[in-house]
PDB file of N, CA and C and ligand atoms in Angstrom:
ATOM      1  N   MET R   1      18.625 -16.689 -38.811  1.00 62.00           N
ATOM      2  CA  MET R   1      17.205 -16.823 -38.403  1.00 62.00           C
ATOM      3  C   MET R   1      17.744 -16.452 -37.220  1.00 62.00           C
ATOM      4  N   ARG R   2      16.235 -15.864 -36.274  1.00 62.00           N
ATOM      5  CA  ARG R   2      16.135 -15.693 -34.164  1.00 62.00           C
ATOM      6  C   ARG R   2      15.524 -16.566 -33.638  1.00 62.00           C
ATOM      7  N   GLY R   3      15.325 -16.818 -32.919  1.00 62.00           N
ATOM      8  CA  GLY R   3      14.765 -18.260 -32.417  1.00 62.00           C
ATOM      9  C   GLY R   3      14.090 -17.059 -31.067  1.00 62.00           C
ATOM     10  N   PRO R   4      13.390 -17.921 -30.804  1.00 57.00           N
ATOM     11  CA  PRO R   4      11.864 -17.637 -29.803  1.00 57.00           C
ATOM     12  C   PRO R   4      12.842 -16.628 -29.101  1.00 57.00           C
ATOM     13  N   LEU R   5      13.233 -15.774 -28.260  1.00 60.00           N
ATOM     14  CA  LEU R   5      14.046 -15.610 -27.302  1.00 60.00           C
ATOM     15  C   LEU R   5      13.294 -14.629 -26.414  1.00 60.00           C
ATOM     16  N   ALA R   6      12.392 -14.612 -26.455  1.00 56.00           N
ATOM     17  CA  ALA R   6      10.815 -13.241 -26.303  1.00 56.00           C
ATOM     18  C   ALA R   6      10.650 -14.291 -25.149  1.00 56.00           C
ATOM     19  N   VAL R   7      10.540 -14.857 -24.631  1.00 55.00           N
ATOM     20  CA  VAL R   7       9.422 -16.815 -23.466  1.00 55.00           C
ATOM     21  C   VAL R   7       7.991 -15.704 -23.073  1.00 55.00           C
ATOM     22  N   PRO R   8       6.994 -15.583 -23.378  1.00 53.00           N
ATOM     23  CA  PRO R   8       5.764 -14.757 -22.643  1.00 53.00           C
ATOM     24  C   PRO R   8       5.825 -14.854 -21.733  1.00 53.00           C
ATOM     25  N   TRP R   9       6.210 -16.215 -20.847  1.00 54.00           N
ATOM     26  CA  TRP R   9       5.244 -15.815 -19.527  1.00 54.00           C
ATOM     27  C   TRP R   9       6.298 -15.256 -19.066  1.00 54.00           C
ATOM     28  N   SER R  10       7.403 -15.222 -18.820  1.00 50.00           N
ATOM     29  CA  SER R  10       8.413 -14.075 -18.050  1.00 50.00           C
ATOM     30  C   SER R  10       7.919 -12.572 -17.981  1.00 50.00           C
ATOM     31  N   LEU R  11       7.537 -11.870 -19.773  1.00 49.00           N
ATOM     32  CA  LEU R  11       7.182 -10.517 -19.334  1.00 49.00           C
ATOM     33  C   LEU R  11       5.885 -10.348 -19.289  1.00 49.00           C
ATOM     34  N   GLN R  12       5.137 -11.322 -18.880  1.00 49.00           N
ATOM     35  CA  GLN R  12       4.034 -10.924 -17.925  1.00 49.00           C
ATOM     36  C   GLN R  12       4.110 -11.514 -16.727  1.00 49.00           C
ATOM     37  N   GLY R  13       4.639 -12.084 -16.380  1.00 51.00           N
ATOM     38  CA  GLY R  13       5.473 -12.353 -14.826  1.00 51.00           C
ATOM     39  C   GLY R  13       4.438 -10.664 -13.838  1.00 51.00           C
ATOM     40  N   SER R  14       5.348 -10.375 -14.204  1.00 53.00           N
ATOM     41  CA  SER R  14       4.306  -8.919 -13.430  1.00 53.00           C
ATOM     42  C   SER R  14       2.765  -8.549 -13.027  1.00 53.00           C
ATOM     43  N   GLY R  15       2.774  -8.673 -13.969  1.00 54.00           N
ATOM     44  CA  GLY R  15       1.152  -8.278 -14.222  1.00 54.00           C
ATOM     45  C   GLY R  15       0.179  -8.630 -13.424  1.00 54.00           C
ATOM     46  N   ASN R  16      -0.332 -10.517 -13.773  1.00 55.00           N
ATOM     47  CA  ASN R  16      -2.128 -10.477 -13.247  1.00 55.00           C
ATOM     48  C   ASN R  16      -0.853 -11.317 -11.694  1.00 55.00           C
ATOM     49  N   GLY R  17      -1.799 -11.065 -10.508  1.00 58.00           N
ATOM     50  CA  GLY R  17      -1.350 -12.218 -10.592  1.00 58.00           C
ATOM     51  C   GLY R  17      -0.546 -11.665  -8.924  1.00 58.00           C
ATOM     52  N   GLU R  18      -0.216 -10.670  -9.151  1.00 57.00           N
ATOM     53  CA  GLU R  18       1.138 -10.168  -7.697  1.00 57.00           C
ATOM     54  C   GLU R  18      -0.488  -9.844  -6.606  1.00 57.00           C
ATOM     55  N   ARG R  19       0.460  -9.875  -5.960  1.00 64.00           N
ATOM     56  CA  ARG R  19       0.120  -9.265  -4.320  1.00 64.00           C
ATOM     57  C   ARG R  19       0.919  -8.808  -4.013  1.00 64.00           C
ATOM     58  N   GLU R  20       0.291  -7.679  -3.584  1.00 66.00           N
ATOM     59  CA  GLU R  20       1.097  -6.031  -2.699  1.00 66.00           C
ATOM     60  C   GLU R  20       0.656  -6.163  -1.727  1.00 66.00           C
ATOM     61  N   MET R  21       1.447  -5.903  -1.115  1.00 67.00           N
ATOM     62  CA  MET R  21       0.539  -6.091   0.613  1.00 67.00           C
ATOM     63  C   MET R  21       0.434  -4.210   1.186  1.00 67.00           C
ATOM     64  N   GLU R  22       0.290  -3.346   0.456  1.00 66.00           N
ATOM     65  CA  GLU R  22       0.108  -2.497   0.776  1.00 66.00           C
ATOM     66  C   GLU R  22      -1.159  -2.054   0.912  1.00 66.00           C
ATOM     67  N   PRO R  23      -1.054  -1.145   2.073  1.00 61.00           N
ATOM     68  CA  PRO R  23      -2.217  -0.920   2.938  1.00 61.00           C
ATOM     69  C   PRO R  23      -3.069   0.150   2.128  1.00 61.00           C
ATOM     70  N   ARG R  24      -4.237  -1.285   1.947  1.00 67.00           N
ATOM     71  CA  ARG R  24      -5.217   0.970   1.565  1.00 67.00           C
ATOM     72  C   ARG R  24      -5.325   2.391   2.412  1.00 67.00           C
ATOM     73  N   SER R  25      -5.565   2.800   2.017  1.00 82.00           N
ATOM     74  CA  SER R  25      -5.711   4.379   2.228  1.00 82.00           C
ATOM     75  C   SER R  25      -7.318   4.882   2.874  1.00 82.00           C
ATOM     76  N   TRP R  26      -6.369   4.126   4.394  1.00 89.00           N
ATOM     77  CA  TRP R  26      -8.261   4.635   4.504  1.00 89.00           C
ATOM     78  C   TRP R  26      -8.157   6.473   5.234  1.00 89.00           C
ATOM     79  N   PRO R  27      -9.857   7.189   5.253  1.00 92.00           N
ATOM     80  CA  PRO R  27      -9.410   8.209   5.036  1.00 92.00           C
ATOM     81  C   PRO R  27      -8.714   8.471   7.376  1.00 92.00           C
ATOM     82  N   ILE R  28      -7.985   9.699   7.180  1.00 94.00           N
ATOM     83  CA  ILE R  28      -7.201   9.606   8.182  1.00 94.00           C
ATOM     84  C   ILE R  28      -8.429  10.879   9.509  1.00 94.00           C
ATOM     85  N   CYS R  29      -7.643   9.706  10.648  1.00 95.00           N
ATOM     86  CA  CYS R  29      -8.723  10.525  11.938  1.00 95.00           C
ATOM     87  C   CYS R  29      -8.430  11.468  12.259  1.00 95.00           C
ATOM     88  N   GLN R  30     -10.325  12.384  11.825  1.00 94.00           N
ATOM     89  CA  GLN R  30      -9.589  13.667  12.212  1.00 94.00           C
ATOM     90  C   GLN R  30      -9.275  14.290  13.525  1.00 94.00           C
ATOM     91  N   GLN R  31      -9.449  12.681  15.046  1.00 95.00           N
ATOM     92  CA  GLN R  31      -9.672  13.519  15.769  1.00 95.00           C
ATOM     93  C   GLN R  31      -8.026  13.464  16.245  1.00 95.00           C
ATOM     94  N   CYS R  32      -7.048  12.827  16.125  1.00 96.00           N
ATOM     95  CA  CYS R  32      -6.230  12.809  16.608  1.00 96.00           C
ATOM     96  C   CYS R  32      -4.987  12.385  15.913  1.00 96.00           C
ATOM     97  N   LYS R  33      -5.393  12.846  14.120  1.00 96.00           N
ATOM     98  CA  LYS R  33      -4.795  12.441  13.043  1.00 96.00           C
ATOM     99  C   LYS R  33      -3.599  11.723  13.074  1.00 96.00           C
ATOM    100  N   ASN R  34      -3.838  10.378  13.837  1.00 95.00           N
ATOM    101  CA  ASN R  34      -2.382  10.082  13.597  1.00 95.00           C
ATOM    102  C   ASN R  34      -3.060   8.073  12.574  1.00 95.00           C
ATOM    103  N   GLY R  35      -4.375   8.026  14.076  1.00 94.00           N
ATOM    104  CA  GLY R  35      -5.090   6.592  12.727  1.00 94.00           C
ATOM    105  C   GLY R  35      -5.381   7.312  12.083  1.00 94.00           C
ATOM    106  N   GLN R  36      -5.567   5.539  11.522  1.00 93.00           N
ATOM    107  CA  GLN R  36      -6.699   5.377  10.071  1.00 93.00           C
ATOM    108  C   GLN R  36      -8.631   5.357  10.978  1.00 93.00           C
ATOM    109  N   LEU R  37      -9.651   6.371   9.876  1.00 94.00           N
ATOM    110  CA  LEU R  37     -10.939   5.058  10.268  1.00 94.00           C
ATOM    111  C   LEU R  37     -10.749   3.705   8.949  1.00 94.00           C
ATOM    112  N   LEU R  38     -11.218   3.120  10.521  1.00 94.00           N
ATOM    113  CA  LEU R  38     -10.906   1.120  10.076  1.00 94.00           C
ATOM    114  C   LEU R  38     -12.959   1.204   9.951  1.00 94.00           C
ATOM    115  N   PRO R  39     -12.860   0.471   8.324  1.00 93.00           N
ATOM    116  CA  PRO R  39     -15.154   0.881   8.355  1.00 93.00           C
ATOM    117  C   PRO R  39     -14.826  -1.227   8.439  1.00 93.00           C
ATOM    118  N   LEU R  40     -16.071  -1.234  10.193  1.00 93.00           N
ATOM    119  CA  LEU R  40     -16.315  -2.366  10.962  1.00 93.00           C
ATOM    120  C   LEU R  40     -17.441  -2.107   9.569  1.00 93.00           C
ATOM    121  N   SER R  41     -18.183  -3.764  10.008  1.00 93.00           N
ATOM    122  CA  SER R  41     -19.410  -4.300   9.125  1.00 93.00           C
ATOM    123  C   SER R  41     -19.609  -5.101  10.208  1.00 93.00           C
ATOM    124  N   ASP R  42     -21.533  -4.512  10.014  1.00 89.00           N
ATOM    125  CA  ASP R  42     -21.965  -5.198  11.226  1.00 89.00           C
ATOM    126  C   ASP R  42     -22.892  -6.395  10.371  1.00 89.00           C
ATOM    127  N   PHE R  43     -23.732  -6.718  11.239  1.00 90.00           N
ATOM    128  CA  PHE R  43     -24.638  -8.190  11.007  1.00 90.00           C
ATOM    129  C   PHE R  43     -26.575  -7.600  11.027  1.00 90.00           C
ATOM    130  N   GLY R  44     -27.059  -7.462  10.499  1.00 86.00           N
ATOM    131  CA  GLY R  44     -28.877  -7.067  10.839  1.00 86.00           C
ATOM    132  C   GLY R  44     -29.436  -8.337  11.987  1.00 86.00           C
ATOM    133  N   SER R  45     -29.827  -7.759  12.547  1.00 87.00           N
ATOM    134  CA  SER R  45     -30.813  -8.625  13.448  1.00 87.00           C
ATOM    135  C   SER R  45     -31.772  -9.854  12.131  1.00 87.00           C
ATOM    136  N   GLN R  46     -31.410  -9.777  10.766  1.00 92.00           N
ATOM    137  CA  GLN R  46     -32.540 -10.517  10.323  1.00 92.00           C
ATOM    138  C   GLN R  46     -30.850 -11.359   9.470  1.00 92.00           C
ATOM    139  N   GLY R  47     -29.583 -10.767   9.936  1.00 92.00           N
ATOM    140  CA  GLY R  47     -28.875 -11.609   9.754  1.00 92.00           C
ATOM    141  C   GLY R  47     -28.045 -11.023   8.232  1.00 92.00           C
ATOM    142  N   ALA R  48     -28.710  -9.567   8.015  1.00 92.00           N
ATOM    143  CA  ALA R  48     -28.021  -9.208   6.621  1.00 92.00           C
ATOM    144  C   ALA R  48     -27.297  -8.534   7.000  1.00 92.00           C
ATOM    145  N   PRO R  49     -26.338  -8.707   5.942  1.00 92.00           N
ATOM    146  CA  PRO R  49     -24.862  -7.857   6.528  1.00 92.00           C
ATOM    147  C   PRO R  49     -24.482  -6.251   6.478  1.00 92.00           C
ATOM    148  N   ILE R  50     -24.040  -6.212   6.963  1.00 88.00           N
ATOM    149  CA  ILE R  50     -24.015  -3.840   7.118  1.00 88.00           C
ATOM    150  C   ILE R  50     -23.093  -3.221   6.535  1.00 88.00           C
ATOM    151  N   TYR R  51     -22.652  -3.201   5.057  1.00 90.00           N
ATOM    152  CA  TYR R  51     -21.159  -2.882   5.510  1.00 90.00           C
ATOM    153  C   TYR R  51     -21.202  -1.893   5.425  1.00 90.00           C
ATOM    154  N   TYR R  52     -19.945  -0.911   6.259  1.00 90.00           N
ATOM    155  CA  TYR R  52     -19.422  -0.078   6.787  1.00 90.00           C
ATOM    156  C   TYR R  52     -20.870   0.775   7.719  1.00 90.00           C
ATOM    157  N   LYS R  53     -21.258  -0.233   8.235  1.00 93.00           N
ATOM    158  CA  LYS R  53     -21.866   0.294   9.669  1.00 93.00           C
ATOM    159  C   LYS R  53     -20.817   1.517  11.278  1.00 93.00           C
ATOM    160  N   ALA R  54     -20.483   1.613  10.747  1.00 94.00           N
ATOM    161  CA  ALA R  54     -19.073   2.214  12.090  1.00 94.00           C
ATOM    162  C   ALA R  54     -18.007   2.070  11.500  1.00 94.00           C
ATOM    163  N   TRP R  55     -17.259   3.263  11.758  1.00 94.00           N
ATOM    164  CA  TRP R  55     -16.394   3.798  11.404  1.00 94.00           C
ATOM    165  C   TRP R  55     -15.545   4.339  12.556  1.00 94.00           C
ATOM    166  N   VAL R  56     -14.063   2.918  13.162  1.00 94.00           N
ATOM    167  CA  VAL R  56     -13.617   3.262  14.560  1.00 94.00           C
ATOM    168  C   VAL R  56     -11.687   3.455  14.093  1.00 94.00           C
ATOM    169  N   CYS R  57     -11.424   4.076  14.777  1.00 95.00           N
ATOM    170  CA  CYS R  57     -10.372   4.812  14.501  1.00 95.00           C
ATOM    171  C   CYS R  57      -9.303   3.874  14.870  1.00 95.00           C
ATOM    172  N   SER R  58      -7.705   3.595  14.249  1.00 94.00           N
ATOM    173  CA  SER R  58      -7.352   2.468  14.635  1.00 94.00           C
ATOM    174  C   SER R  58      -5.904   2.600  15.687  1.00 94.00           C
ATOM    175  N   ASN R  59      -6.273   3.915  15.574  1.00 94.00           N
ATOM    176  CA  ASN R  59      -4.631   4.334  17.374  1.00 94.00           C
ATOM    177  C   ASN R  59      -6.494   4.060  18.955  1.00 94.00           C
ATOM    178  N   PRO R  60      -5.510   3.064  19.026  1.00 90.00           N
ATOM    179  CA  PRO R  60      -6.074   1.970  20.573  1.00 90.00           C
ATOM    180  C   PRO R  60      -6.435   3.487  21.485  1.00 90.00           C
ATOM    181  N   SER R  61      -5.189   4.548  21.564  1.00 93.00           N
ATOM    182  CA  SER R  61      -5.891   5.457  22.820  1.00 93.00           C
ATOM    183  C   SER R  61      -6.249   6.619  22.380  1.00 93.00           C
ATOM    184  N   CYS R  62      -6.660   6.991  20.706  1.00 94.00           N
ATOM    185  CA  CYS R  62      -7.867   7.785  20.163  1.00 94.00           C
ATOM    186  C   CYS R  62      -8.625   7.039  21.459  1.00 94.00           C
ATOM    187  N   GLY R  63      -9.224   5.959  19.789  1.00 92.00           N
ATOM    188  CA  GLY R  63     -10.926   5.762  20.286  1.00 92.00           C
ATOM    189  C   GLY R  63     -12.019   6.204  19.998  1.00 92.00           C
ATOM    190  N   PHE R  64     -11.994   7.094  18.841  1.00 95.00           N
ATOM    191  CA  PHE R  64     -13.222   8.129  17.862  1.00 95.00           C
ATOM    192  C   PHE R  64     -13.329   7.216  16.594  1.00 95.00           C
ATOM    193  N   ASN R  65     -14.468   6.559  17.045  1.00 95.00           N
ATOM    194  CA  ASN R  65     -15.922   5.499  16.561  1.00 95.00           C
ATOM    195  C   ASN R  65     -17.185   6.992  16.204  1.00 95.00           C
ATOM    196  N   ILE R  66     -17.159   6.210  14.797  1.00 94.00           N
ATOM    197  CA  ILE R  66     -18.069   6.811  14.267  1.00 94.00           C
ATOM    198  C   ILE R  66     -19.533   5.961  13.792  1.00 94.00           C
ATOM    199  N   LYS R  67     -20.635   5.843  14.015  1.00 92.00           N
ATOM    200  CA  LYS R  67     -20.957   4.860  12.988  1.00 92.00           C
ATOM    201  C   LYS R  67     -22.827   5.141  12.966  1.00 92.00           C
ATOM    202  N   ILE R  68     -23.515   4.836  12.841  1.00 89.00           N
ATOM    203  CA  ILE R  68     -25.006   5.163  12.531  1.00 89.00           C
ATOM    204  C   ILE R  68     -25.788   4.265  11.984  1.00 89.00           C
ATOM    205  N   ARG R  69     -27.358   4.339  12.164  1.00 86.00           N
ATOM    206  CA  ARG R  69     -28.277   3.045  13.230  1.00 86.00           C
ATOM    207  C   ARG R  69     -29.554   3.772  13.355  1.00 86.00           C
ATOM    208  N   ASN R  70     -30.563   2.567  12.255  1.00 86.00           N
ATOM    209  CA  ASN R  70     -31.497   3.453  11.985  1.00 86.00           C
ATOM    210  C   ASN R  70     -31.762   4.898  11.715  1.00 86.00           C
ATOM    211  N   GLY R  71     -30.825   5.278  10.355  1.00 89.00           N
ATOM    212  CA  GLY R  71     -30.236   6.141   9.906  1.00 89.00           C
ATOM    213  C   GLY R  71     -30.148   7.620  10.523  1.00 89.00           C
ATOM    214  N   ASP R  72     -28.760   7.418  12.116  1.00 93.00           N
ATOM    215  CA  ASP R  72     -29.164   8.499  13.215  1.00 93.00           C
ATOM    216  C   ASP R  72     -27.449   7.980  12.890  1.00 93.00           C
ATOM    217  N   VAL R  73     -26.748   9.496  12.924  1.00 94.00           N
ATOM    218  CA  VAL R  73     -24.891   8.728  13.172  1.00 94.00           C
ATOM    219  C   VAL R  73     -24.938   9.388  14.701  1.00 94.00           C
ATOM    220  N   TYR R  74     -23.625   8.569  14.617  1.00 94.00           N
ATOM    221  CA  TYR R  74     -23.627   8.240  16.049  1.00 94.00           C
ATOM    222  C   TYR R  74     -22.071   8.279  16.696  1.00 94.00           C
ATOM    223  N   ILE R  75     -20.600   9.453  17.093  1.00 95.00           N
ATOM    224  CA  ILE R  75     -20.121   9.970  17.100  1.00 95.00           C
ATOM    225  C   ILE R  75     -19.642  10.098  18.690  1.00 95.00           C
ATOM    226  N   ASN R  76     -18.955   9.027  18.998  1.00 94.00           N
ATOM    227  CA  ASN R  76     -17.420   7.988  19.359  1.00 94.00           C
ATOM    228  C   ASN R  76     -18.411   8.007  20.990  1.00 94.00           C
ATOM    229  N   GLU R  77     -19.308   6.869  20.513  1.00 90.00           N
ATOM    230  CA  GLU R  77     -19.676   5.787  21.139  1.00 90.00           C
ATOM    231  C   GLU R  77     -18.841   5.328  22.394  1.00 90.00           C
ATOM    232  N   PRO R  78     -18.695   5.170  22.882  1.00 86.00           N
ATOM    233  CA  PRO R  78     -17.914   4.606  24.194  1.00 86.00           C
ATOM    234  C   PRO R  78     -17.793   2.646  23.072  1.00 86.00           C
ATOM    235  N   ILE R  79     -16.686   2.523  23.445  1.00 80.00           N
ATOM    236  CA  ILE R  79     -16.198   0.780  23.048  1.00 80.00           C
ATOM    237  C   ILE R  79     -15.825  -0.420  24.120  1.00 80.00           C
ATOM    238  N   ASN R  80     -16.848  -0.776  23.989  1.00 77.00           N
ATOM    239  CA  ASN R  80     -16.451  -2.518  24.250  1.00 77.00           C
ATOM    240  C   ASN R  80     -15.714  -2.914  24.352  1.00 77.00           C
ATOM    241  N   SER R  81     -14.829  -3.063  24.840  1.00 73.00           N
ATOM    242  CA  SER R  81     -13.520  -3.995  25.470  1.00 73.00           C
ATOM    243  C   SER R  81     -14.011  -5.367  24.343  1.00 73.00           C
ATOM    244  N   GLY R  82     -14.569  -5.745  24.859  1.00 70.00           N
ATOM    245  CA  GLY R  82     -14.257  -7.329  24.471  1.00 70.00           C
ATOM    246  C   GLY R  82     -15.736  -7.959  25.442  1.00 70.00           C
ATOM    247  N   ALA R  83     -14.834  -7.437  26.623  1.00 66.00           N
ATOM    248  CA  ALA R  83     -15.662  -8.335  27.878  1.00 66.00           C
ATOM    249  C   ALA R  83     -16.482  -7.537  28.630  1.00 66.00           C
ATOM    250  N   ALA R  84     -17.528  -7.993  28.588  1.00 64.00           N
ATOM    251  CA  ALA R  84     -18.473  -7.661  28.946  1.00 64.00           C
ATOM    252  C   ALA R  84     -18.742  -6.030  29.197  1.00 64.00           C
ATOM    253  N   PHE R  85     -18.388  -5.578  30.470  1.00 56.00           N
ATOM    254  CA  PHE R  85     -18.066  -4.131  30.933  1.00 56.00           C
ATOM    255  C   PHE R  85     -16.905  -4.315  31.751  1.00 56.00           C
ATOM    256  N   THR R  86     -15.998  -4.212  31.469  1.00 55.00           N
ATOM    257  CA  THR R  86     -14.518  -4.195  32.942  1.00 55.00           C
ATOM    258  C   THR R  86     -14.631  -2.618  33.636  1.00 55.00           C
ATOM    259  N   PRO R  87     -15.000  -3.380  35.076  1.00 61.00           N
ATOM    260  CA  PRO R  87     -14.991  -1.108  35.680  1.00 61.00           C
ATOM    261  C   PRO R  87     -13.339  -1.280  36.157  1.00 61.00           C
ATOM    262  N   ARG R  88     -13.494   0.102  35.874  1.00 65.00           N
ATOM    263  CA  ARG R  88     -11.801   0.594  35.808  1.00 65.00           C
ATOM    264  C   ARG R  88     -11.511   0.636  37.543  1.00 65.00           C
ATOM    265  N   SER R  89     -11.162   0.339  38.183  1.00 65.00           N
ATOM    266  CA  SER R  89     -10.396   0.039  39.808  1.00 65.00           C
ATOM    267  C   SER R  89     -10.006  -1.322  39.757  1.00 65.00           C
ATOM    268  N   ARG R  90      -8.695  -0.661  40.186  1.00 62.00           N
ATOM    269  CA  ARG R  90      -7.421  -2.294  39.968  1.00 62.00           C
ATOM    270  C   ARG R  90      -6.541  -1.288  41.271  1.00 62.00           C
TER     271      ARG R  90
HETATM  272 ZN1   ZN M 101      -8.501   8.544  16.170  1.00 65.72          ZN
END
């Protein structure tokens, strides 16, 4: 007489609900060959989300960015540092 040795939930444990913190593979920045291009989303003037409007290099020292605006593609526009505009004088 064989007992139920195989417990179903222990066999399916690694199937679903598993979260891997594996970084997604974004395209490599072609400028510095080091960073990754991260897709950034924005919101339109009427609050409509604009997905993947801009792509920015994850390498801070690189700063490569490409974005689309009104159908035109812009490359390497200056990135605002968050603060309004910080003059480089110190
Ligand atoms: Zn880069």
